[in-house]
Every structure is written in C-alpha cells, then in structure tokens.
Coordinates of C-alpha atoms in Angstrom, one line a residue:
M1 CA 0.2 0.1 0.2
T2 CA 1.5 3.4 -0.8
F3 CA 0.2 6.4 -0.3
H4 CA 0.4 10.1 -2.7
L5 CA 0.1 13.6 -1.6
L6 CA 1.4 15.0 -4.8
G7 CA -1.3 15.2 -6.9
P8 CA -4.6 13.9 -6.1
V9 CA -4.1 12.3 -2.8
E10 CA -4.3 8.4 -4.0
V11 CA -3.7 5.3 -1.3
R12 CA -3.0 2.5 -4.1
A13 CA -2.6 -1.4 -3.0
G14 CA -2.1 -3.9 -5.6
G15 CA -2.2 -1.9 -8.7
N16 CA -5.4 -0.6 -7.7
T17 CA -6.5 2.9 -6.7
L18 CA -8.5 2.5 -3.1
D19 CA -11.9 4.6 -2.8
I20 CA -11.0 7.1 0.2
G21 CA -14.1 9.0 0.2
G22 CA -14.7 12.5 -0.6
P23 CA -12.3 15.7 0.2
K24 CA -12.8 15.9 4.0
S25 CA -12.0 11.9 4.3
R26 CA -9.1 13.0 2.1
T27 CA -8.6 15.6 4.3
V28 CA -8.1 13.7 7.8
L29 CA -6.2 11.4 5.4
A30 CA -3.9 14.0 4.1
A31 CA -3.2 16.1 7.2
L32 CA -2.2 12.6 9.2
L33 CA 0.8 12.2 6.5
L34 CA 1.6 15.7 6.4
A35 CA 2.6 15.2 10.2
E36 CA 4.4 12.2 9.4
G37 CA 4.5 10.0 12.6
R38 CA 3.7 12.9 14.7
V39 CA -0.1 14.2 16.2
V40 CA -2.5 16.1 14.9
S41 CA -4.8 17.6 16.8
D42 CA -8.2 17.6 16.8
T43 CA -8.1 21.3 16.4
T44 CA -5.5 21.6 13.7
L45 CA -7.9 18.6 12.0
S46 CA -10.8 20.7 12.5
E47 CA -9.6 23.5 10.8
M48 CA -8.7 21.5 8.1
L49 CA -11.9 20.4 7.3
W50 CA -14.2 23.6 8.2
G51 CA -11.5 26.4 9.0
D52 CA -12.6 29.0 11.7
N53 CA -16.7 27.9 11.1
P54 CA -16.6 23.9 12.3
P55 CA -20.5 23.1 12.6
A56 CA -21.1 22.0 17.2
T57 CA -20.9 18.2 15.5
S58 CA -17.1 18.5 14.2
P59 CA -15.9 15.6 17.3
T60 CA -18.2 13.3 15.9
Q61 CA -17.9 14.0 12.5
I62 CA -13.9 13.4 13.0
Q63 CA -14.7 10.1 14.5
T64 CA -16.4 9.3 11.2
Y65 CA -14.3 10.1 9.1
V66 CA -11.8 8.3 11.1
S67 CA -13.0 5.0 11.1
R68 CA -13.9 4.9 7.5
L69 CA -10.5 5.4 7.0
R70 CA -9.3 2.7 9.4
R71 CA -11.5 0.4 7.9
L72 CA -10.6 1.3 4.2
L73 CA -6.6 1.1 5.4
G74 CA -6.9 -1.8 7.9
E75 CA -4.6 -2.7 10.9
D76 CA -1.3 -2.9 8.5
T77 CA -1.1 1.3 8.7
P78 CA -2.7 1.8 12.1
I79 CA -4.5 4.9 13.1
V80 CA -4.1 5.7 16.6
R81 CA -5.6 7.9 18.7
R82 CA -3.1 9.9 20.8
R83 CA -4.6 13.0 22.8
P84 CA -5.3 15.8 22.0
G85 CA -5.7 13.7 18.4
Y86 CA -4.4 11.5 16.2
L87 CA -1.6 9.8 14.8
M88 CA -0.7 7.6 11.4
R89 CA 2.8 6.2 11.0
L90 CA 4.1 4.5 7.9
P91 CA 6.7 3.1 7.2
A92 CA 9.9 4.1 4.9
G93 CA 9.2 4.8 1.5
L94 CA 5.5 4.8 1.4
L95 CA 4.8 8.2 1.1
D96 CA 5.5 9.8 -2.3
L97 CA 6.7 12.9 -0.5
T98 CA 9.1 12.1 1.9
E99 CA 10.6 9.8 -1.4
F100 CA 10.6 13.5 -2.8
E101 CA 12.0 15.3 -0.2
R102 CA 14.8 12.2 0.4
L103 CA 15.3 12.7 -3.3
A104 CA 15.9 16.0 -3.0
A105 CA 18.2 15.9 -0.2
D106 CA 20.9 13.6 -1.9
G107 CA 20.2 15.5 -5.1
R108 CA 21.2 19.0 -3.2
A109 CA 24.0 17.5 -1.3
A110 CA 25.8 15.7 -4.7
L111 CA 24.8 19.3 -6.3
A112 CA 26.8 21.2 -3.3
A113 CA 29.8 18.5 -4.2
G114 CA 30.2 19.5 -7.3
S115 CA 28.3 15.9 -9.1
F116 CA 26.2 17.6 -10.9
H117 CA 25.0 14.3 -13.1
D118 CA 24.4 12.4 -10.0
A119 CA 22.2 15.4 -8.4
R120 CA 20.5 16.3 -12.0
E121 CA 19.8 12.5 -12.0
K122 CA 18.4 13.1 -7.9
L123 CA 16.3 15.5 -9.1
T124 CA 14.7 14.9 -11.6
A125 CA 13.2 11.7 -10.2
A126 CA 12.3 13.5 -7.1
L127 CA 10.4 16.3 -9.4
A128 CA 8.7 13.3 -11.6
L129 CA 6.9 12.2 -8.3
W130 CA 4.4 15.0 -9.1
R131 CA 1.4 14.6 -10.7
G132 CA -0.1 18.2 -10.5
P133 CA -1.1 20.2 -7.8
A134 CA -0.2 19.3 -5.0
M135 CA -3.6 17.4 -2.8
S136 CA -5.8 17.8 -5.5
G137 CA -9.1 16.6 -4.0
V138 CA -8.4 17.7 -0.5
T139 CA -10.6 20.9 1.3
E140 CA -9.6 24.5 0.2
H141 CA -9.2 24.7 4.4
L142 CA -6.4 22.2 4.1
I143 CA -4.9 23.5 0.7
H144 CA -4.6 27.6 1.7
L145 CA -2.8 25.9 4.6
E146 CA -0.3 23.3 3.0
G147 CA -0.4 24.0 -0.4
P148 CA 2.0 27.0 -1.0
R149 CA 4.5 25.2 1.3
L150 CA 3.8 22.0 -1.2
E151 CA 4.4 24.5 -4.0
E152 CA 7.3 26.2 -2.7
A153 CA 9.4 23.1 -1.7
R154 CA 8.8 21.8 -5.8
L155 CA 10.0 25.5 -6.9
A156 CA 13.2 25.4 -5.0
V157 CA 14.1 21.5 -6.4
T158 CA 13.1 23.1 -10.0
L159 CA 15.6 26.3 -9.1
D160 CA 18.3 23.2 -8.1
R161 CA 17.9 21.0 -10.9
L162 CA 18.4 24.0 -13.1
D163 CA 21.8 24.8 -11.5
A164 CA 22.0 21.3 -12.1
D165 CA 21.7 22.1 -15.9
L166 CA 23.8 24.9 -16.4
A167 CA 26.4 23.1 -14.2
L168 CA 26.6 20.6 -17.0
G169 CA 26.2 23.3 -20.0
R170 CA 22.8 22.1 -20.7
H171 CA 21.8 25.9 -20.9
A172 CA 20.0 25.8 -24.4
E173 CA 18.2 22.4 -23.7
I174 CA 16.3 24.5 -20.8
V175 CA 15.7 28.1 -22.3
S176 CA 12.3 26.8 -23.4
E177 CA 11.0 25.2 -19.9
L178 CA 12.7 28.8 -18.3
T179 CA 10.5 30.8 -19.9
G180 CA 7.2 29.3 -19.6
L181 CA 8.0 29.1 -15.3
V182 CA 8.6 32.7 -15.8
A183 CA 5.4 33.4 -17.3
Q184 CA 4.0 30.9 -14.5
Y185 CA 5.6 32.9 -11.5
P186 CA 6.4 36.1 -13.3
L187 CA 7.4 37.2 -9.5
R188 CA 10.5 35.2 -9.2
E189 CA 13.9 36.9 -9.3
Q190 CA 16.0 34.1 -9.4
L191 CA 13.7 32.0 -12.4
Y192 CA 14.7 35.6 -13.8
A193 CA 18.3 35.1 -13.0
R194 CA 18.2 32.0 -14.5
L195 CA 16.5 32.4 -17.8
M196 CA 19.4 35.3 -18.5
T197 CA 22.2 33.4 -17.7
A198 CA 20.9 30.7 -20.1
L199 CA 20.1 33.1 -22.4
R200 CA 23.5 34.6 -22.2
L201 CA 25.4 31.3 -22.5
C202 CA 23.9 31.0 -26.0
G203 CA 24.8 34.1 -26.9
R204 CA 21.2 36.0 -27.0
Q205 CA 22.6 38.7 -24.8
A206 CA 20.4 41.3 -25.9
E207 CA 17.5 39.2 -25.5
A208 CA 18.8 38.4 -21.6
L209 CA 18.7 42.5 -21.2
E210 CA 15.6 42.5 -22.1
L211 CA 14.0 39.9 -20.3
Y212 CA 15.5 42.2 -17.2
H213 CA 13.7 45.3 -18.7
R214 CA 10.6 43.1 -18.2
C215 CA 10.9 41.7 -14.7
R216 CA 12.1 45.3 -13.4
R217 CA 9.0 46.8 -15.0
T218 CA 6.9 43.8 -13.7
L219 CA 8.5 43.8 -10.4
A220 CA 7.3 47.8 -10.7
T221 CA 3.8 47.4 -11.5
E222 CA 3.0 44.5 -9.2
L223 CA 5.2 45.6 -6.0
G224 CA 6.6 48.7 -6.4
V225 CA 10.1 46.7 -5.7
D226 CA 13.1 47.0 -8.0
P227 CA 15.2 44.2 -8.9
G228 CA 16.8 42.7 -6.0
D229 CA 20.8 42.7 -5.7
E230 CA 21.5 39.4 -7.5
L231 CA 19.3 40.3 -10.6
R232 CA 21.4 44.1 -10.8
G233 CA 25.1 41.8 -10.8
L234 CA 24.4 40.0 -13.3
H235 CA 22.8 42.8 -15.7
Q236 CA 25.7 44.4 -14.9
R237 CA 27.9 41.8 -15.8
I238 CA 25.8 40.8 -19.1
L239 CA 26.2 44.7 -19.9
V240 CA 30.5 44.3 -19.3
G241 CA 30.8 41.2 -21.3
T242 CA 31.6 39.3 -18.6
R243 CA 30.6 35.7 -19.2
Q244 CA 31.6 34.4 -15.8
P245 CA 28.2 34.2 -13.1
A246 CA 28.9 34.5 -9.7
R247 CA 26.2 35.3 -6.9
P248 CA 27.0 38.5 -5.1
T249 CA 28.2 38.0 -1.5
R250 CA 24.6 39.1 0.3
A251 CA 25.6 40.6 4.1
P252 CA 23.9 38.1 6.8
L253 CA 21.3 40.0 8.8
G254 CA 21.9 39.6 12.6
Q255 CA 18.7 41.0 14.2
L256 CA 18.9 38.9 17.7
P257 CA 18.4 40.7 20.8
P258 CA 21.7 40.6 23.1
G259 CA 20.9 36.8 24.7
L260 CA 21.5 37.2 28.8
A261 CA 25.0 36.9 30.4
D262 CA 23.5 35.1 33.2
F263 CA 21.4 32.3 31.7
V264 CA 20.7 29.4 33.5
G265 CA 19.7 26.0 33.0
R266 CA 17.1 24.6 30.2
E267 CA 19.9 22.2 28.6
P268 CA 17.2 20.1 27.6
E269 CA 14.8 22.1 26.0
V270 CA 18.0 24.3 23.9
A271 CA 19.2 20.4 23.1
R272 CA 15.6 19.6 21.7
L273 CA 15.2 22.8 19.4
T274 CA 18.9 22.3 18.3
E275 CA 17.9 19.0 17.3
A276 CA 14.9 20.3 15.4
L277 CA 15.8 23.6 14.4
R278 CA 19.5 21.6 12.0
P279 CA 18.9 22.9 8.7
G280 CA 18.0 20.4 6.8
D281 CA 15.9 19.4 2.9
G282 CA 13.2 18.8 4.0
P283 CA 9.9 21.5 4.5
R284 CA 11.2 24.1 7.1
P285 CA 10.7 23.6 10.7
V286 CA 8.8 25.5 13.5
C287 CA 9.1 25.6 16.6
V288 CA 6.5 27.2 19.2
I289 CA 7.8 27.8 23.3
T290 CA 4.5 28.1 25.1
G291 CA 4.2 28.7 28.2
M292 CA 3.2 31.2 31.4
A293 CA 4.5 34.8 32.0
G294 CA 7.6 35.5 32.8
I295 CA 8.5 31.5 32.9
G296 CA 11.8 32.7 29.9
K297 CA 10.3 32.1 26.8
T298 CA 12.2 34.5 25.8
A299 CA 15.0 34.4 27.0
L300 CA 15.2 30.5 25.7
A301 CA 14.6 31.4 22.8
V302 CA 17.4 34.1 22.0
H303 CA 19.6 32.0 23.9
A304 CA 18.9 28.9 21.7
A305 CA 18.8 31.3 18.5
H306 CA 22.3 32.5 19.4
G307 CA 23.5 28.9 19.5
L308 CA 21.8 28.1 15.8
A309 CA 23.3 31.1 14.6
P310 CA 26.5 29.9 12.5
Q311 CA 24.2 27.3 10.8
Y312 CA 22.7 29.4 9.3
P313 CA 24.8 31.8 7.1
D314 CA 22.2 34.4 5.4
G315 CA 21.6 35.7 9.1
Q316 CA 18.4 35.9 11.4
L317 CA 15.6 37.8 11.7
Y318 CA 13.3 39.2 14.5
A319 CA 10.4 40.4 14.9
D320 CA 7.7 41.5 17.8
L321 CA 4.8 40.8 17.6
R322 CA 3.0 42.0 20.8
G323 CA 0.7 39.5 21.0
T324 CA -0.3 39.5 24.1
G325 CA -0.5 43.5 24.1
E326 CA -3.7 45.4 23.7
R327 CA -2.9 46.3 20.4
P328 CA -1.2 43.3 18.4
A329 CA 0.9 43.9 15.2
R330 CA -0.5 43.8 12.3
P331 CA 0.9 40.8 9.8
V332 CA 1.4 42.8 7.3
D333 CA 2.8 46.2 9.3
V334 CA 5.4 43.0 10.2
L335 CA 6.2 41.6 6.8
V336 CA 6.6 45.4 5.4
R337 CA 9.7 45.5 8.3
L338 CA 11.0 42.2 7.1
L339 CA 11.0 43.5 3.4
E340 CA 13.1 45.9 4.4
C341 CA 15.4 43.9 6.1
L342 CA 15.4 41.8 2.9
G343 CA 16.2 44.8 0.7
V344 CA 12.3 45.9 -0.2
P345 CA 12.3 49.4 1.4
T346 CA 9.3 50.0 -1.1
A347 CA 6.9 47.5 0.3
R348 CA 3.4 48.8 2.1
P349 CA 0.6 47.5 4.4
S350 CA -1.5 48.6 1.6
D351 CA 0.1 46.5 -1.0
G352 CA -1.9 43.3 0.9
L353 CA -1.4 40.6 3.0
D354 CA -0.8 37.8 0.2
R355 CA 0.9 39.5 -2.2
L356 CA 3.6 41.2 0.6
S357 CA 3.5 37.2 1.6
A358 CA 4.5 36.2 -1.4
L359 CA 6.9 38.8 -2.3
Y360 CA 8.5 37.7 1.2
R361 CA 9.3 34.5 0.6
S362 CA 10.4 35.1 -2.7
R363 CA 13.4 37.0 -1.1
L364 CA 13.7 34.1 1.3
T365 CA 14.1 31.6 -1.2
G366 CA 17.1 29.8 -1.6
R367 CA 18.9 31.5 1.9
R368 CA 19.1 29.8 5.3
T369 CA 17.9 32.3 7.7
L370 CA 16.6 31.9 10.9
L371 CA 13.4 33.2 11.6
L372 CA 12.3 34.6 15.9
L373 CA 9.0 35.5 15.8
D374 CA 8.4 37.5 19.7
D375 CA 4.8 37.4 21.5
A376 CA 2.6 35.8 19.1
A377 CA -1.2 35.8 19.7
D378 CA -2.0 33.0 17.5
A379 CA -1.6 31.1 14.4
H380 CA -3.1 33.0 12.7
Q381 CA -1.3 36.0 12.9
V382 CA 2.2 33.5 12.4
R383 CA 0.9 31.5 9.3
P384 CA 1.6 34.7 6.8
L385 CA 5.5 34.7 8.3
L386 CA 6.0 31.3 7.7
P387 CA 8.7 30.9 4.5
G388 CA 7.8 28.8 1.8
A389 CA 10.8 27.3 0.7
P390 CA 13.4 24.7 2.4
G391 CA 16.7 26.0 4.2
C392 CA 14.8 28.1 6.5
A393 CA 13.7 27.5 10.2
V394 CA 11.0 30.0 12.5
L395 CA 11.1 29.7 16.5
V396 CA 8.2 31.9 17.9
T397 CA 7.3 32.2 21.4
S398 CA 3.8 32.5 22.7
R399 CA 1.2 32.4 25.3
A400 CA -1.2 30.3 23.7
P401 CA -0.7 26.3 22.5
L402 CA -0.7 27.6 19.3
A403 CA -2.3 24.5 18.1
A404 CA -3.4 24.8 15.3
L405 CA 0.0 25.8 13.7
A406 CA 0.0 23.1 11.8
G407 CA 3.5 20.6 11.5
A408 CA 4.4 22.7 14.4
R409 CA 7.0 21.4 17.2
A410 CA 6.2 22.5 20.8
V411 CA 8.5 23.0 24.1
H412 CA 7.0 24.1 27.2
P413 CA 9.8 25.1 29.4
G414 CA 8.4 24.7 33.5
C415 CA 9.2 26.2 36.1
L416 CA 13.2 26.1 37.1
P417 CA 14.3 23.8 39.9
P418 CA 15.3 24.7 43.4
D419 CA 19.5 24.4 42.5
R420 CA 18.8 26.4 39.3
S421 CA 16.1 28.9 40.7
T422 CA 19.3 29.4 43.6
E423 CA 22.1 29.7 41.0
L424 CA 20.4 32.1 38.9
L425 CA 19.7 33.9 42.1
G426 CA 23.8 34.4 42.5
R427 CA 25.1 35.0 39.1
I428 CA 22.7 38.3 39.7
I429 CA 23.6 39.0 43.1
G430 CA 27.1 37.2 43.4
H431 CA 27.6 33.5 44.7
H432 CA 29.5 35.1 47.4
R433 CA 26.1 36.3 49.1
T434 CA 24.1 33.7 48.6
A435 CA 27.0 31.5 50.1
A436 CA 26.7 33.9 52.5
E437 CA 23.3 33.6 53.5
E438 CA 22.5 30.1 51.6
E439 CA 18.8 29.4 53.0
A440 CA 18.0 32.7 53.2
A441 CA 18.5 32.4 49.0
R442 CA 16.9 29.1 49.1
R443 CA 13.8 30.6 50.6
I444 CA 13.8 33.2 47.4
A445 CA 14.2 31.1 45.1
E446 CA 11.3 29.1 47.3
L447 CA 8.9 31.7 47.5
C448 CA 9.9 32.8 43.7
G449 CA 8.8 29.7 42.8
G450 CA 11.2 28.5 40.2
L451 CA 9.5 31.1 37.8
P452 CA 12.5 32.8 35.9
L453 CA 11.1 36.3 36.1
A454 CA 10.3 36.8 39.7
L455 CA 14.1 35.5 40.4
R456 CA 15.0 37.9 38.0
I457 CA 13.0 40.9 40.1
A458 CA 14.6 39.8 43.1
G459 CA 17.8 39.5 41.4
G460 CA 17.7 43.0 41.0
L461 CA 16.3 44.0 44.3
L462 CA 19.1 42.3 45.8
A463 CA 22.0 43.8 43.4
S464 CA 20.7 47.7 43.7
R465 CA 21.6 47.2 47.5
P466 CA 24.4 45.2 48.7
E467 CA 24.0 45.9 52.1
R468 CA 20.7 44.3 52.5
P469 CA 20.4 41.2 54.2
L470 CA 18.8 38.5 52.2
D471 CA 16.5 37.6 54.6
R472 CA 14.7 40.6 54.9
L473 CA 13.6 40.3 51.0
A474 CA 12.3 36.8 51.8
D475 CA 10.0 37.7 54.8
R476 CA 9.0 40.6 52.3
L477 CA 8.0 38.1 49.3
A478 CA 6.5 35.0 52.5
D479 CA 3.2 37.1 52.3
D480 CA 0.9 36.5 49.8
H481 CA -0.8 40.1 50.3
R482 CA 2.8 41.7 49.2
L483 CA 4.1 39.3 46.5
L484 CA 3.2 41.1 43.1
D485 CA 4.3 44.4 45.2
A486 CA 7.5 43.4 46.4
L487 CA 8.6 41.7 42.9
R488 CA 8.7 45.1 41.2
L489 CA 11.7 47.3 39.6
P490 CA 11.5 50.4 37.3
G491 CA 10.3 49.0 33.9
L492 CA 10.2 45.1 34.9
Q493 CA 6.6 43.6 36.9
L494 CA 5.1 40.7 37.1
R495 CA 1.2 42.4 37.5
P496 CA 1.6 44.1 33.9
R497 CA 1.9 40.9 32.9
L498 CA -0.4 39.2 33.8
E499 CA -2.7 41.8 33.4
D500 CA -2.4 40.5 29.4
S501 CA -3.4 37.5 30.5
Y502 CA -6.5 38.0 32.3
R503 CA -7.8 40.8 29.9
A504 CA -7.8 37.9 27.4
L505 CA -10.1 35.8 28.9
D506 CA -13.3 36.1 28.4
P507 CA -15.5 36.6 30.9
G508 CA -17.1 33.3 32.2
A509 CA -12.6 32.5 32.2
R510 CA -12.1 35.2 34.4
R511 CA -15.0 34.5 36.7
A512 CA -13.6 31.1 37.1
L513 CA -9.8 32.4 37.5
R514 CA -11.0 34.4 40.7
L515 CA -12.9 32.0 42.5
L516 CA -11.2 29.0 42.2
S517 CA -8.0 30.7 43.4
L518 CA -10.0 31.6 47.1
P519 CA -9.1 28.1 49.0
E520 CA -6.5 28.0 51.1
E521 CA -5.5 24.5 49.9
P522 CA -3.1 24.7 46.5
R523 CA -4.1 21.8 44.7
F524 CA -8.0 21.0 44.3
S525 CA -10.0 18.5 41.1
L526 CA -12.3 19.7 39.0
W527 CA -15.3 18.3 41.3
T528 CA -13.9 21.3 43.8
A529 CA -13.4 24.0 40.2
A530 CA -17.4 22.7 39.6
V531 CA -19.0 23.1 42.8
L532 CA -16.9 26.9 43.7
L533 CA -18.4 27.8 40.2
D534 CA -21.8 26.6 41.1
L535 CA -21.7 25.4 37.1
P536 CA -22.0 21.6 35.5
L537 CA -18.9 19.0 35.7
A538 CA -18.9 19.5 32.0
V539 CA -19.0 23.4 32.1
A540 CA -16.5 23.7 34.5
R541 CA -14.4 21.2 32.2
E542 CA -14.3 24.0 29.6
L543 CA -13.2 26.9 31.3
V544 CA -10.7 24.8 33.3
E545 CA -9.4 24.3 29.8
R546 CA -9.4 27.8 29.2
L547 CA -6.9 28.6 32.1
L548 CA -5.0 26.1 31.0
D549 CA -4.6 27.2 27.4
A550 CA -4.2 30.7 29.0
R551 CA -0.8 29.1 30.6
L552 CA -2.4 30.7 34.3
L553 CA -3.7 27.3 35.3
Q554 CA -1.2 24.3 36.0
V555 CA -2.8 20.8 35.7
T556 CA -0.9 17.9 38.3
T557 CA -1.0 14.1 38.5
G558 CA -4.1 13.3 41.0
P559 CA -3.9 10.0 43.5
S560 CA -4.9 7.5 40.5
A561 CA -5.9 7.3 36.7
G562 CA -8.4 10.2 35.4
Q563 CA -7.8 12.1 39.1
D564 CA -5.8 15.4 38.0
R565 CA -5.4 18.1 40.1
F566 CA -4.8 21.5 39.2
S567 CA -3.6 24.7 40.7
F568 CA -2.5 27.7 40.0
H569 CA 1.8 29.1 41.0
R570 CA 2.0 31.0 43.3
V571 CA 2.1 34.6 41.8
V572 CA -1.0 33.6 39.3
R573 CA -2.5 33.2 42.5
A574 CA -1.7 36.1 44.0
F575 CA -3.2 38.0 41.3
A576 CA -6.0 35.9 41.1
R577 CA -6.4 36.7 44.7
E578 CA -6.3 40.8 43.8
R579 CA -9.3 40.2 41.1
A580 CA -11.7 38.2 43.3
V581 CA -11.5 40.8 46.3
E582 CA -12.6 43.0 43.3
A583 CA -15.4 40.9 42.4
D584 CA -18.8 41.3 44.5
P585 CA -17.7 40.1 47.7
E586 CA -21.1 37.7 47.8
E587 CA -20.4 35.7 45.4
R588 CA -17.1 35.3 47.1
G589 CA -18.9 33.9 50.4
A590 CA -21.5 31.6 48.4
A591 CA -18.8 30.3 46.2
L592 CA -16.5 29.4 49.8
E593 CA -19.6 28.1 51.9
R594 CA -20.5 25.3 48.6
V595 CA -17.2 23.6 48.6
L596 CA -17.3 23.6 52.6
R597 CA -21.0 22.0 52.7
A598 CA -19.5 19.5 49.8
W599 CA -16.9 18.7 51.8
Q600 CA -18.8 18.3 55.1
D601 CA -21.3 16.2 53.3
E602 CA -18.6 14.4 51.5
Q603 CA -16.9 13.5 55.3
D604 CA -20.3 12.8 56.9
G605 CA -21.2 10.3 53.6
T606 CA -17.7 8.5 54.2
E607 CA -18.4 8.8 58.5
A608 CA -21.6 7.3 57.7
V609 CA -20.2 4.2 55.3
A610 CA -17.8 3.7 57.9

C-alpha cells in the first residue's frame, strides 16, 4: 500500500486505487500523512476541515472520518488515537512526499559536492513524483494552509535542478522550460536570473537584457519594488560582457536581541530546539516555545537562536509580534519591516497581505535564514510570516499553545528547580552573597516558585541594595498579600504581564480564575472547581481547559488515573486573589460556603459508611 499527496490524494494497493471517499475524508488522511508520525490535534483537523466555522458536531464527524479510514487501511497502517488528536505512522518509502524529500536532499548534497550529473538525476527523479497540484481533492482550508509550502518545495527543487543543468552546459535545452516558468511565476527573480544566464550562455545577450527590463517593469507594476542585488549584479555583468556567472555576496542579517549573560539551565529544552531547528532539505522546521508569563520563553528562544546562528549563514530575522498587548502587530506591518531588512524598502501595508507574503517568501527562497517571532498572539498572526521554501527555520514564542499551527513542534519550559533558581540568583547578585546567606537564598528561590522573571526581579532588588540582608526580602516575599508589590523594579514587573493574560480571557474564564483561587488548599479537583463555580462538571471542565490554555493554571497528576489535580503558580494565585477582592463579596462568600458544605457532606457520608 502506497500513499500519494503530490497530485490527487490517493492510496494504492495491488495496482488499484482505493476509494478514500469525499474531500473531508481525503483531508483527514492528508493531514495525518503530512504530520509524518506526529500527533495532529482535533483542533487542527477541525480547522483543516471547516476553517474558522466548524459545526457543533465536528468532534463526532472527525471520529466518523477516522473510523472510515481505519476500515479502509486495515491494521497494517493503523491510525492511533493520541491525545489531543490522532497520529499515523508509515514505514519508510510508502509516502511520495517523503520520497520526494529524500531524493531532493540527496540531489542537493550531490550539487554541493560538484557531482552535477548525479545531482540532476536525483533532482529529476524527485520532480517526477509530482502528478499535478499538491493534494488535489481536499478541502480549500487544507490547501490554503499547506498547499503553498509544498508548491514552494517543488519550485525550490526545480531551481536546483536548473542549476545542475547550467553547470552541465545544458543552457540551450532549458531556455524553453525557463521561459514557461517565468510566465507561470512572473514575480520570481530567481527564475529570471537563471533564464538570463541561459540566454547569455547561448549568445543571446540582447534578449537577456530585455528580459531584465521586463522583470524590472513587472516588479515595479505589481509590487512597487526594484530587482534585488543578485539580478542587478547579473545585469551589470552582461552589460560589461563577462561570461562568468557569480552571485554577489549577501551581507548576513543579524537582528537577534542580545542573549542573557546569566542564562541558567534549560539544557533539555535547548537540546530539543537545536535538534528540531537544524537545517535540512525537508520542509522548513517550526518550533513554538509556550508557557506562562515570566517563564523565560524569550530568553530561551534568544539563547537557542544564538547557538543556531552559525548554521544559518544568511542571517537571523527578529520580530516582536506584541501578541499579549492590547494591540498585537498586524502581519502586514511585520512583513513590511521584514521586507525592508531583506532589501525591499518600498513595500507598504497597502500592497496587501497576499502580495507581501508572496514577495517575502520569494526573497527568502535560496537563503538559510533563522526567523524568531516573539510573543505571538495566535496561529493566524504567524502563518503569513512563515517562509515557504526549505532552508529557513522559524522559532516562535507564545503564551497560547498555537495548536492550529500545523507541523510545529512545541517546547514547554517549566519553572526552574530549586538548585538552578539559587544559581540564577547567585549569578545576578554574586555567589558570595548566596553562599553567605544560603538559607535565605533558598527561601527566596522557593518563594519565587522557580519563575525566572520573579527571580530576576528579586535579584535586581538585591543587587541594587548590596547592604540589604537576603532574609529581609524573603520575609516580604512570604506575605501573599504583598507578593506582587514586592516583585517590582522600574520597568520590570509581574503584575502587568498577568493583567495582559487576564484581559485576554472571556468573562466566564475570568470569573473562574477569581473563584478558583479562593480556597486555602493549593490543589483542587475538577469536582471542586464545579462546586466553587456552581456549574455542571462539563462546563467547569471547559473553563479549566481555557485557563490551562492561557497558562494561568497548572495540571498535576492526581492520586489515581483520571483524577488530575489543578493548581496555580504562587504569583498567579496572588494576582487572581487581588481580582477576587475586586469582585462581588457575596459571590466569594457563596462560593466558599458551597465548597465547605460539599466537603462536609462528603465527610459525613464517609463516616456513615464506616
């Protein structure tokens, strides 16, 4: 049994094409195949099937499509339920997309090594796997999400194969093909460059020069920009009569913020990011660092990006998306800034998202560039900023899980353990101080809950007052009512960041945050949440899930399977209680009374049974 995405979505067995079903069944199968053994969440499947307007019955319908596919494929190709979605693992060699990527990687390696005949053979074989536009027969939503990436990969391999042809002296044979490609992709400067080179090598300099002027007019009319350095340099070389093609050196972009000199820990997370974002010839990798406010997402991303920088010689781009602020950055505005960095100073928001995104991806084709997108609001904000072709990598930070960002790998940094928390404090204020007041340093680390931002603020407070004993700050931090007031430095506070997360919640989730913080018991069950909120268990579960997604609540393993417990980080609980005080006091009292009465009823029932 073989699977095919590079053209109509098909499954073949014994020389026959199996009946997969309609577009939605094909979409579910294609989504699982695209994930290449990774879990595709129910949320992602829903978006690929129905876009932003899924029906109320979407979970049931997804289960129906999966059941049909399971019956069709049999036990040899299982689709496995793995929360929060499904995954499908295939043996090597059964999916045309992975074969395409393997042949493309081998071909590029041969091209880099100067084995042009071998490179052309492998790259031609890779392109021969395509039978038409990728994933024909699926929903328009999946085509919109994943189609451009696959078509960009196809074009990138085509460009590499054309380079092999030029190196082998086959310039005359590819003029016709390149002419057709330029007509198909009139905004792709790389195609103009190769056709100009082929024409020049054929002795057709006048046509090559006319082609350059046609390209310049097209870019000016459609995008309001001039040709890039590569094409202008080639035009100049043709004018002066040289026949030696050479690409001008591009100055690498270096936009990463400076890393923290006192960065501590995170070795497992850095290792996972480094492995996942290593350059390759497959689809451009995307990693999302997600976690609560103050957990150190940006610090981790910047640290990992600096370590990866040598592997991306064409540079590193950085954009602050302001996703947790009141006015997140618009993708069109971010694209304009990125294009300016890439040599397109005339781009404007009025050019439109689709046109700017196409130009941006065109500029990045053939480059090995690392893109850091900091503080993303959601997947919709990120998608237009993703490069299309292989060679680039993307690192995103977000408080939201971004589950709808197909193919992205998630990294979830947690709070620092006590020893690393104390080490971070020592790096900020000096290890001599933490060694001299070891117990107080441990108390501060514990009271900050291992939250890096809280530790940095505490360290800053101590560093500004070297004469202050550590235990004095520890005593202030021990007071829950003064915790957020104590953790304040000029320009660096926890409360505004928590307010951003709170503001993003709907009214029901805000009420849940306030009331769930009231009991003195630090951990609570879903049953307790339902009693506190005076809501059915299913509704309480939905509100708890929203708080988990907002990274305002944590889940811990319960006493037995299926009995998870939930808790707030200490700083979140302090913030939630501040908000609870501002709410209706009668509502607070009623919530606590319900819990006490329920606990008493439960205790009375236990004693009666005994």
